[in-house]
Short mmCIF file of C-alpha atoms in Angstrom, two decimals:
data_model
loop_
_atom_site.label_atom_id
_atom_site.label_comp_id
_atom_site.label_asym_id
_atom_site.label_seq_id
_atom_site.Cartn_x
_atom_site.Cartn_y
_atom_site.Cartn_z
CA MET R 1 -7.83 -17.91 20.06
CA GLN R 2 -5.98 -20.34 17.81
CA ILE R 3 -3.88 -18.59 15.18
CA SER R 4 -2.13 -20.42 12.34
CA ALA R 5 -1.32 -17.52 10.02
CA ILE R 6 -0.84 -13.76 10.19
CA SER R 7 -1.46 -11.43 7.26
CA PHE R 8 -0.01 -7.93 7.26
CA ASP R 9 -1.21 -4.89 5.40
CA GLY R 10 1.60 -3.10 3.55
CA ASP R 11 1.20 0.67 3.19
CA MET R 12 1.43 2.49 6.53
CA THR R 13 1.78 -0.84 8.35
CA LEU R 14 5.15 -2.10 7.14
CA TRP R 15 6.35 1.12 5.48
CA ASP R 16 5.40 4.80 5.28
CA PHE R 17 3.69 4.90 1.90
CA TYR R 18 2.81 8.60 1.96
CA LYS R 19 6.41 9.59 2.65
CA VAL R 20 7.88 7.54 -0.20
CA MET R 21 5.03 8.46 -2.54
CA ARG R 22 5.57 12.20 -2.06
CA HIS R 23 9.34 11.74 -2.27
CA SER R 24 8.93 9.90 -5.58
CA LEU R 25 6.54 12.51 -6.95
CA MET R 26 9.01 15.28 -6.10
CA HIS R 27 11.63 13.54 -8.25
CA THR R 28 9.06 13.05 -11.00
CA LEU R 29 7.95 16.68 -10.84
CA GLY R 30 11.55 17.80 -11.26
CA GLU R 31 11.87 15.58 -14.33
CA LEU R 32 8.60 16.89 -15.75
CA ARG R 33 9.85 20.47 -15.46
CA ARG R 34 13.04 19.54 -17.32
CA HIS R 35 10.85 18.76 -20.32
CA VAL R 36 7.95 21.17 -19.89
CA SER R 37 8.27 24.91 -19.22
CA THR R 38 4.65 26.04 -19.36
CA GLN R 39 3.41 28.21 -16.50
CA ARG R 40 1.15 25.42 -15.32
CA ALA R 41 4.13 23.08 -15.14
CA LEU R 42 6.04 25.63 -13.08
CA ASP R 43 3.05 26.08 -10.77
CA LEU R 44 2.30 22.35 -10.48
CA THR R 45 2.63 20.88 -6.99
CA VAL R 46 2.87 17.37 -5.61
CA GLU R 47 -0.59 17.85 -4.11
CA ASP R 48 -1.92 18.66 -7.59
CA MET R 49 -0.39 15.45 -8.91
CA ILE R 50 -1.93 13.43 -6.08
CA ALA R 51 -5.36 14.95 -6.76
CA ILE R 52 -5.12 14.20 -10.49
CA ARG R 53 -4.15 10.60 -9.78
CA ASN R 54 -6.95 10.12 -7.24
CA ARG R 55 -9.58 11.48 -9.62
CA LEU R 56 -8.31 9.21 -12.38
CA ALA R 57 -8.34 6.20 -10.04
CA GLU R 58 -12.00 6.84 -9.23
CA GLU R 59 -12.85 7.13 -12.92
CA VAL R 60 -11.31 3.74 -13.77
CA LYS R 61 -12.25 1.95 -10.55
CA GLY R 62 -13.28 -1.61 -11.26
CA GLU R 63 -11.94 -1.39 -14.82
CA VAL R 64 -8.19 -0.88 -14.40
CA TRP R 65 -6.66 -2.78 -11.47
CA ASN R 66 -2.95 -2.47 -12.15
CA LEU R 67 -1.69 0.43 -10.06
CA GLU R 68 1.34 1.09 -12.25
CA GLU R 69 -0.98 1.52 -15.22
CA ILE R 70 -3.19 3.86 -13.20
CA ARG R 71 -0.12 5.91 -12.29
CA ARG R 72 0.96 6.07 -15.96
CA LEU R 73 -2.51 7.22 -16.99
CA ALA R 74 -2.37 9.81 -14.22
CA PHE R 75 0.87 11.20 -15.63
CA GLU R 76 -0.84 11.45 -19.02
CA LYS R 77 -3.61 13.46 -17.36
CA THR R 78 -1.01 15.59 -15.58
CA LEU R 79 0.73 16.41 -18.85
CA GLU R 80 -2.61 17.33 -20.40
CA TYR R 81 -3.26 19.58 -17.40
CA VAL R 82 0.02 21.46 -17.87
CA GLY R 83 -0.65 21.85 -21.59
CA TYR R 84 1.87 19.33 -22.88
CA PRO R 85 0.14 16.04 -23.81
CA ASP R 86 2.79 13.41 -24.56
CA SER R 87 2.23 9.69 -23.93
CA ASP R 88 5.93 8.86 -24.31
CA LEU R 89 6.88 11.43 -21.70
CA ALA R 90 4.16 10.07 -19.41
CA MET R 91 5.72 6.62 -19.70
CA HIS R 92 9.15 8.08 -18.93
CA LEU R 93 7.80 9.92 -15.88
CA ASN R 94 6.17 6.71 -14.69
CA LYS R 95 9.53 4.93 -14.83
CA ILE R 96 11.15 7.71 -12.81
CA TYR R 97 8.36 7.56 -10.24
CA LEU R 98 8.44 3.77 -9.89
CA LYS R 99 12.22 3.71 -9.57
CA HIS R 100 12.10 5.95 -6.51
CA ARG R 101 8.83 4.50 -5.23
CA PHE R 102 10.40 1.08 -4.75
CA GLU R 103 14.14 1.73 -4.43
CA ASP R 104 13.69 4.42 -1.76
CA ILE R 105 11.05 2.69 0.37
CA GLU R 106 11.91 2.52 4.07
CA LEU R 107 10.52 -0.14 6.38
CA TYR R 108 9.41 0.91 9.83
CA LYS R 109 12.06 -0.08 12.35
CA ASP R 110 9.79 -2.58 14.13
CA VAL R 111 9.03 -4.63 11.00
CA VAL R 112 12.03 -6.95 10.68
CA PRO R 113 12.37 -7.69 14.43
CA ALA R 114 8.67 -8.59 14.65
CA LEU R 115 8.75 -10.77 11.53
CA ASP R 116 11.88 -12.54 12.77
CA ILE R 117 10.05 -13.66 15.91
CA LEU R 118 6.65 -14.43 14.40
CA ALA R 119 7.97 -16.42 11.43
CA SER R 120 9.14 -19.14 13.82
CA TYR R 121 5.59 -19.78 15.02
CA PHE R 122 3.15 -18.77 12.27
CA LYS R 123 2.75 -18.60 8.52
CA ILE R 124 3.36 -14.97 7.60
CA GLY R 125 1.80 -13.17 4.65
CA LEU R 126 1.28 -9.84 2.92
CA LEU R 127 -2.27 -8.70 2.12
CA SER R 128 -2.31 -5.33 0.41
CA ASN R 129 -4.40 -3.07 -1.78
CA GLY R 130 -1.09 -1.63 -3.00
CA ASN R 131 1.50 -2.86 -5.47
CA SER R 132 4.59 -3.34 -3.31
CA TYR R 133 5.64 -6.92 -3.91
CA PRO R 134 8.02 -8.17 -1.18
CA GLU R 135 11.05 -8.33 -3.47
CA ARG R 136 10.55 -4.65 -4.32
CA CYS R 137 10.64 -3.38 -0.77
CA GLY R 138 13.38 -5.28 1.03
CA LEU R 139 11.22 -8.18 2.20
CA ALA R 140 12.08 -10.88 -0.33
CA GLY R 141 11.69 -14.36 1.15
CA ARG R 142 9.90 -13.07 4.24
CA PHE R 143 6.36 -14.20 3.40
CA ASP R 144 4.72 -17.59 3.00
CA PHE R 145 1.86 -16.09 0.99
CA VAL R 146 1.21 -12.81 -0.82
CA VAL R 147 -2.17 -11.41 -1.88
CA LEU R 148 -2.34 -8.11 -3.75
CA ALA R 149 -5.68 -6.65 -4.78
CA GLN R 150 -4.49 -5.79 -8.28
CA ASP R 151 -3.71 -9.48 -8.89
CA VAL R 152 -6.95 -10.99 -7.56
CA ARG R 153 -9.14 -8.07 -8.72
CA VAL R 154 -10.87 -7.60 -5.40
CA ALA R 155 -9.77 -5.21 -2.66
CA LYS R 156 -10.09 -4.76 1.08
CA PRO R 157 -12.51 -4.43 2.80
CA ASP R 158 -14.30 -6.94 0.55
CA ARG R 159 -14.47 -10.19 2.52
CA ARG R 160 -13.53 -12.17 -0.59
CA ILE R 161 -9.93 -10.99 -0.44
CA PHE R 162 -9.66 -12.31 3.11
CA GLN R 163 -11.12 -15.61 1.97
CA ILE R 164 -8.46 -15.78 -0.75
CA THR R 165 -5.82 -14.97 1.85
CA ALA R 166 -6.95 -17.78 4.15
CA GLN R 167 -6.91 -20.19 1.23
CA ARG R 168 -3.35 -19.23 0.33
CA ALA R 169 -2.34 -19.50 3.98
CA CYS R 170 -3.93 -22.98 4.03
CA CYS R 171 -5.90 -22.21 7.16
CA PRO R 172 -9.53 -21.49 8.05
CA LEU R 173 -10.49 -17.83 8.41
CA ALA R 174 -11.02 -18.40 12.12
CA GLN R 175 -7.29 -19.10 12.42
CA LEU R 176 -6.16 -16.06 10.42
CA LEU R 177 -5.03 -12.89 12.18
CA HIS R 178 -4.92 -9.73 10.06
CA VAL R 179 -2.83 -6.73 11.10
CA GLY R 180 -3.32 -3.30 9.55
CA ASP R 181 -3.53 0.43 10.12
CA SER R 182 -6.98 1.03 8.60
CA LEU R 183 -10.05 0.46 10.74
CA GLU R 184 -12.32 0.42 7.70
CA GLN R 185 -10.26 -1.63 5.27
CA ASP R 186 -8.26 -3.89 7.56
CA VAL R 187 -10.21 -4.32 10.79
CA ALA R 188 -13.81 -4.13 9.58
CA GLY R 189 -13.04 -6.13 6.44
CA ALA R 190 -11.23 -8.93 8.23
CA ASP R 191 -13.80 -9.08 11.01
CA ALA R 192 -16.68 -9.35 8.54
CA ALA R 193 -14.87 -12.22 6.84
CA GLY R 194 -14.45 -14.09 10.13
CA ALA R 195 -10.76 -13.45 10.80
CA HIS R 196 -9.16 -12.07 13.95
CA THR R 197 -7.95 -8.48 13.86
CA VAL R 198 -5.20 -6.20 15.13
CA TRP R 199 -5.37 -2.45 14.64
CA LEU R 200 -1.88 -0.98 14.33
CA ASN R 201 -2.34 2.54 15.66
CA ARG R 202 1.13 4.04 15.32
CA GLU R 203 -0.06 7.63 15.79
CA GLY R 204 -2.23 7.06 18.86
CA LEU R 205 -5.38 8.11 17.02
CA THR R 206 -8.74 8.22 18.75
CA ASN R 207 -11.13 5.59 17.45
CA ASP R 208 -14.59 7.13 17.16
CA THR R 209 -15.75 4.89 14.30
CA GLY R 210 -17.50 2.18 16.27
CA ILE R 211 -15.19 -0.38 14.63
CA GLN R 212 -13.42 -2.48 17.24
CA ALA R 213 -10.40 -4.69 16.65
CA ASP R 214 -9.63 -7.71 18.78
CA TYR R 215 -6.38 -6.00 19.72
CA GLU R 216 -4.87 -2.53 19.35
CA ILE R 217 -1.11 -1.99 19.29
CA SER R 218 1.17 0.97 18.67
CA SER R 219 4.13 -1.04 17.40
CA LEU R 220 4.58 -4.40 15.71
CA THR R 221 6.97 -5.32 18.50
CA ASP R 222 3.86 -5.59 20.73
CA LEU R 223 2.46 -8.40 18.61
CA PRO R 224 4.55 -11.37 19.83
CA ALA R 225 3.51 -10.73 23.43
CA ILE R 226 -0.18 -10.66 22.46
CA LEU R 227 0.28 -14.03 20.80
CA GLY R 228 2.32 -15.44 23.66
CA VAL R 229 5.51 -16.01 21.69
CA ASP R 230 7.77 -13.29 23.06
#
């Protein structure tokens, strides 16, 4: 296996997205209640806000790609739900959310040590369906290439996004290794495109999907040894 470049998924691979997302929504919910005192606002939960956002994302799928815009629209829907429609307040809530979403993000402890080693041997990149640009999450200057679905308007597991990634890495797909936590989006998508795959299984989950990665690891610190550069 000849590898020239490694692409990393972002959410749940380099950082705990669900933790920082819920943390940010808690701050936003507190701000919402400062402005809105309806019973529905008082009863609103973070899980309600997540559900509203996910329904909205499905409604605009393929039409609106920018995730910050989707989040803003979701806050508009949330305010409608609590009986207080206000587009200006939705924009304000979006700013509060995004401030915490990016300023409070925490990298997994194995990220920087692994990147420090691998960057000496391979081109390193970020390939994400999310919207965490490297400079927003403490990884400025760490990547040779960055591909975000909202920018190229195609998302994992579509093989086209892996083709774009290989082009930006200036290597053939057969020399690209993709690392991610999702069997469906990361492993199956990269494999279908012709890239090599690593499933990052931090939680020790059982794989009963039939999708098989070339390698399975529980920590990014295992990756250099697999590639013979430890």
